[in-house]
């Protein structure tokens, strides 16, 4: 494990849902051995870090985010030895692996909760119990479609218990020192087993205090600082990525001083604005949120994404923006879930390659470490007939055989997609590999291009003024590199010229692009003082200063 604290800045992540990836033992569920069989594919994508969704035993009422035993592996997935084998395989290929750590809550099936509801085993106050359901009234309900309160009645104990998510996911009581110590033991267990870090689920909600919204509390920050120090002692430089779905100003404190809290945090509010910008044909939503994104400690990093295993969350937008997003991207009620949209990337783009590429081009040139969600690299679709978020978690499509190369079982944990636009007959890895112009091969080139530019990822970032509101112009600079990425959000061609004063007098080369209109070709050179923009609908062009100091 490297101790270079900045190694993650240039990384690209891949979110891998083990159940969906590859079923090695033929029981219809993807497993760790299956993921091991497919590591070459992941390596060849060019990514550096795999984020594995929860692996622990669970009744699966929230797909493993309802943990019933923190120290082993769900039998569907295999064994701890299978995970060791996967970690070895990944490390041998230069890949790092992080797992989900669900600290905020357990499953109600967890023996801790079972003991707590019976006041047994010293577990009396391992959860948040109350005689009435009126406390902490200012805390919002997150899963609005299924829960009406953060309190549920437990007939066994004769009290209410607190939960920020599903009622079967009681929140642990972090005021209890035994809970804190036990969670640190859990962290030690996985780090010593060989994982390279964690994606920390739902961390804003660890504590509750009357008169607050029970999010981002001082006590929560104090415990996360304890977590960071503990992790650094065991595995210096471990990858800790916090799921903090908040406005940038409320997220900033989670970075701490840069070394004492969480080094990587998702930038949630930028995500819906990329989609909104695309829908409106205007770069303004992106500018709006970036202007409201404070500087972060130099040792830290935002993590950006287009889609993930959840609904496309619309928590961090205004009511008006949410209405616009629903009308544009989720016209049918079945497409909506909680405060979001339960669709995958390709269908959200109407399977339109230019829009898919443009979003990825933005993702790879924004400040931060990008994450790709499994299947999006081949343009997989979704299944709106499946409940909750399951429609975006269907089996990976490796080929067009009956089990799509995912499984030999007749019945799989979720059906393969049958949609002609995005089912395995049309969309699969084998076909994509044969076609040099496929989305998959384009994504590979995109990642390779991003990784070759020192200015992207670890560099300094600015969104430049643009003569045309349809254009998002990003400047990234590092000691020996400079990249100007121009994105046309509009569905019509754009022709103009740009001045990049920070690079005045410098010769730039158009190194990477798509939908370049007449007058724009890869390889062309121009002065940064008058950079020609000739982009077709949803086109993009990355200019860079080859090998010279920026
Ligand atoms: C966030 C996870 O991404 C989501 O899938 C889960 O349902 C909630 N946390 C609760 O753990």
mmCIF file of N, CA and C and ligand atoms in Angstrom, residues 15 51 53-54 62-66 100 102 104-105 142-143 164-166 169 199 201-202 205 243 268 308-311 388-389 393, ligand 1:
data_model
loop_
_atom_site.group_PDB
_atom_site.id
_atom_site.type_symbol
_atom_site.label_atom_id
_atom_site.label_comp_id
_atom_site.label_asym_id
_atom_site.label_seq_id
_atom_site.Cartn_x
_atom_site.Cartn_y
_atom_site.Cartn_z
ATOM 1 N N UNK A 15 -17.574 1.442 -9.604
ATOM 2 C CA UNK A 15 -18.491 0.916 -8.594
ATOM 3 C C UNK A 15 -18.999 -0.437 -9.064
ATOM 4 N N UNK A 51 -14.926 -0.065 -5.964
ATOM 5 C CA UNK A 51 -15.764 0.083 -4.765
ATOM 6 C C UNK A 51 -16.804 -1.031 -4.832
ATOM 7 N N UNK A 53 -20.051 -2.854 -3.330
ATOM 8 C CA UNK A 53 -21.223 -2.629 -2.481
ATOM 9 C C UNK A 53 -21.227 -3.636 -1.330
ATOM 10 N N UNK A 54 -22.052 -3.432 -0.303
ATOM 11 C CA UNK A 54 -21.948 -4.236 0.929
ATOM 12 C C UNK A 54 -21.885 -5.743 0.683
ATOM 13 N N UNK A 62 -32.404 -4.050 2.167
ATOM 14 C CA UNK A 62 -31.834 -2.859 1.524
ATOM 15 C C UNK A 62 -30.506 -3.266 0.883
ATOM 16 N N UNK A 63 -30.568 -4.406 0.173
ATOM 17 C CA UNK A 63 -29.436 -4.866 -0.628
ATOM 18 C C UNK A 63 -28.100 -4.890 0.116
ATOM 19 N N UNK A 64 -28.120 -5.228 1.375
ATOM 20 C CA UNK A 64 -26.867 -5.357 2.116
ATOM 21 C C UNK A 64 -26.535 -4.135 2.945
ATOM 22 N N UNK A 65 -27.240 -3.015 2.701
ATOM 23 C CA UNK A 65 -27.055 -1.847 3.583
ATOM 24 C C UNK A 65 -27.799 -2.058 4.896
ATOM 25 N N UNK A 66 -28.317 -3.273 5.070
ATOM 26 C CA UNK A 66 -28.942 -3.689 6.321
ATOM 27 C C UNK A 66 -28.124 -4.887 6.829
ATOM 28 N N UNK A 100 -17.951 -1.119 1.187
ATOM 29 C CA UNK A 100 -18.894 -0.230 1.859
ATOM 30 C C UNK A 100 -18.858 -0.511 3.355
ATOM 31 N N UNK A 102 -21.106 0.315 6.553
ATOM 32 C CA UNK A 102 -22.404 0.883 6.944
ATOM 33 C C UNK A 102 -22.388 1.074 8.461
ATOM 34 N N UNK A 104 -23.914 3.701 10.270
ATOM 35 C CA UNK A 104 -25.016 4.424 10.905
ATOM 36 C C UNK A 104 -26.069 3.500 11.520
ATOM 37 N N UNK A 105 -26.308 2.385 10.826
ATOM 38 C CA UNK A 105 -27.424 1.533 11.236
ATOM 39 C C UNK A 105 -27.097 0.077 10.965
ATOM 40 N N UNK A 142 -35.844 10.495 5.039
ATOM 41 C CA UNK A 142 -35.069 10.388 3.793
ATOM 42 C C UNK A 142 -35.799 9.509 2.765
ATOM 43 N N UNK A 143 -36.258 8.356 3.197
ATOM 44 C CA UNK A 143 -36.975 7.474 2.262
ATOM 45 C C UNK A 143 -38.467 7.821 2.290
ATOM 46 N N UNK A 164 -32.967 6.474 10.404
ATOM 47 C CA UNK A 164 -32.991 7.504 9.369
ATOM 48 C C UNK A 164 -33.370 6.931 8.003
ATOM 49 N N UNK A 165 -33.294 5.615 7.871
ATOM 50 C CA UNK A 165 -33.623 5.012 6.570
ATOM 51 C C UNK A 165 -34.841 4.099 6.765
ATOM 52 N N UNK A 166 -34.790 2.867 6.233
ATOM 53 C CA UNK A 166 -35.958 1.999 6.381
ATOM 54 C C UNK A 166 -36.210 1.674 7.862
ATOM 55 N N UNK A 169 -34.000 -0.719 9.624
ATOM 56 C CA UNK A 169 -32.586 -0.344 9.760
ATOM 57 C C UNK A 169 -32.416 0.597 10.964
ATOM 58 N N UNK A 199 -15.903 3.003 1.580
ATOM 59 C CA UNK A 199 -16.883 4.036 1.257
ATOM 60 C C UNK A 199 -17.779 4.073 2.496
ATOM 61 N N UNK A 201 -20.811 4.836 4.434
ATOM 62 C CA UNK A 201 -22.229 5.070 4.135
ATOM 63 C C UNK A 201 -22.864 6.015 5.157
ATOM 64 N N UNK A 202 -23.648 6.950 4.671
ATOM 65 C CA UNK A 202 -24.591 7.718 5.517
ATOM 66 C C UNK A 202 -23.971 8.329 6.764
ATOM 67 N N UNK A 205 -25.403 11.238 9.764
ATOM 68 C CA UNK A 205 -26.536 11.021 10.676
ATOM 69 C C UNK A 205 -26.172 10.270 11.955
ATOM 70 N N UNK A 243 -19.901 9.298 2.212
ATOM 71 C CA UNK A 243 -21.177 9.605 1.557
ATOM 72 C C UNK A 243 -21.874 10.703 2.365
ATOM 73 N N UNK A 268 -22.163 15.699 -4.122
ATOM 74 C CA UNK A 268 -23.518 15.357 -4.555
ATOM 75 C C UNK A 268 -24.181 16.446 -5.403
ATOM 76 N N UNK A 308 -25.230 6.070 -9.954
ATOM 77 C CA UNK A 308 -24.754 5.033 -9.047
ATOM 78 C C UNK A 308 -25.876 4.025 -8.825
ATOM 79 N N UNK A 309 -25.767 3.236 -7.766
ATOM 80 C CA UNK A 309 -26.727 2.159 -7.520
ATOM 81 C C UNK A 309 -28.039 2.672 -6.934
ATOM 82 N N UNK A 310 -28.098 3.928 -6.567
ATOM 83 C CA UNK A 310 -29.317 4.509 -5.993
ATOM 84 C C UNK A 310 -30.092 5.275 -7.065
ATOM 85 N N UNK A 311 -31.185 5.903 -6.624
ATOM 86 C CA UNK A 311 -31.874 6.806 -7.534
ATOM 87 C C UNK A 311 -30.987 8.023 -7.780
ATOM 88 N N UNK A 388 -38.217 -0.486 -6.197
ATOM 89 C CA UNK A 388 -37.165 0.282 -5.512
ATOM 90 C C UNK A 388 -36.054 0.639 -6.501
ATOM 91 N N UNK A 389 -34.773 0.429 -6.107
ATOM 92 C CA UNK A 389 -33.679 0.781 -7.007
ATOM 93 C C UNK A 389 -33.152 -0.420 -7.780
ATOM 94 N N UNK A 393 -29.857 -2.270 -11.094
ATOM 95 C CA UNK A 393 -28.888 -3.215 -10.520
ATOM 96 C C UNK A 393 -28.988 -4.579 -11.202
HETATM 97 C C1 LIG B 1 -26.929 5.020 1.054
HETATM 98 C C2 LIG B 1 -26.817 3.868 0.114
HETATM 99 O O1 LIG B 1 -26.188 4.299 -1.078
HETATM 100 C C3 LIG B 1 -28.215 3.344 -0.143
HETATM 101 O O2 LIG B 1 -28.211 2.367 -1.135
HETATM 102 C C4 LIG B 1 -28.788 2.844 1.150
HETATM 103 O O3 LIG B 1 -30.131 2.459 0.963
HETATM 104 C C5 LIG B 1 -28.725 3.916 2.247
HETATM 105 N N1 LIG B 1 -27.446 4.557 2.300
HETATM 106 C C6 LIG B 1 -29.001 3.330 3.598
HETATM 107 O O4 LIG B 1 -27.896 2.575 4.015
#
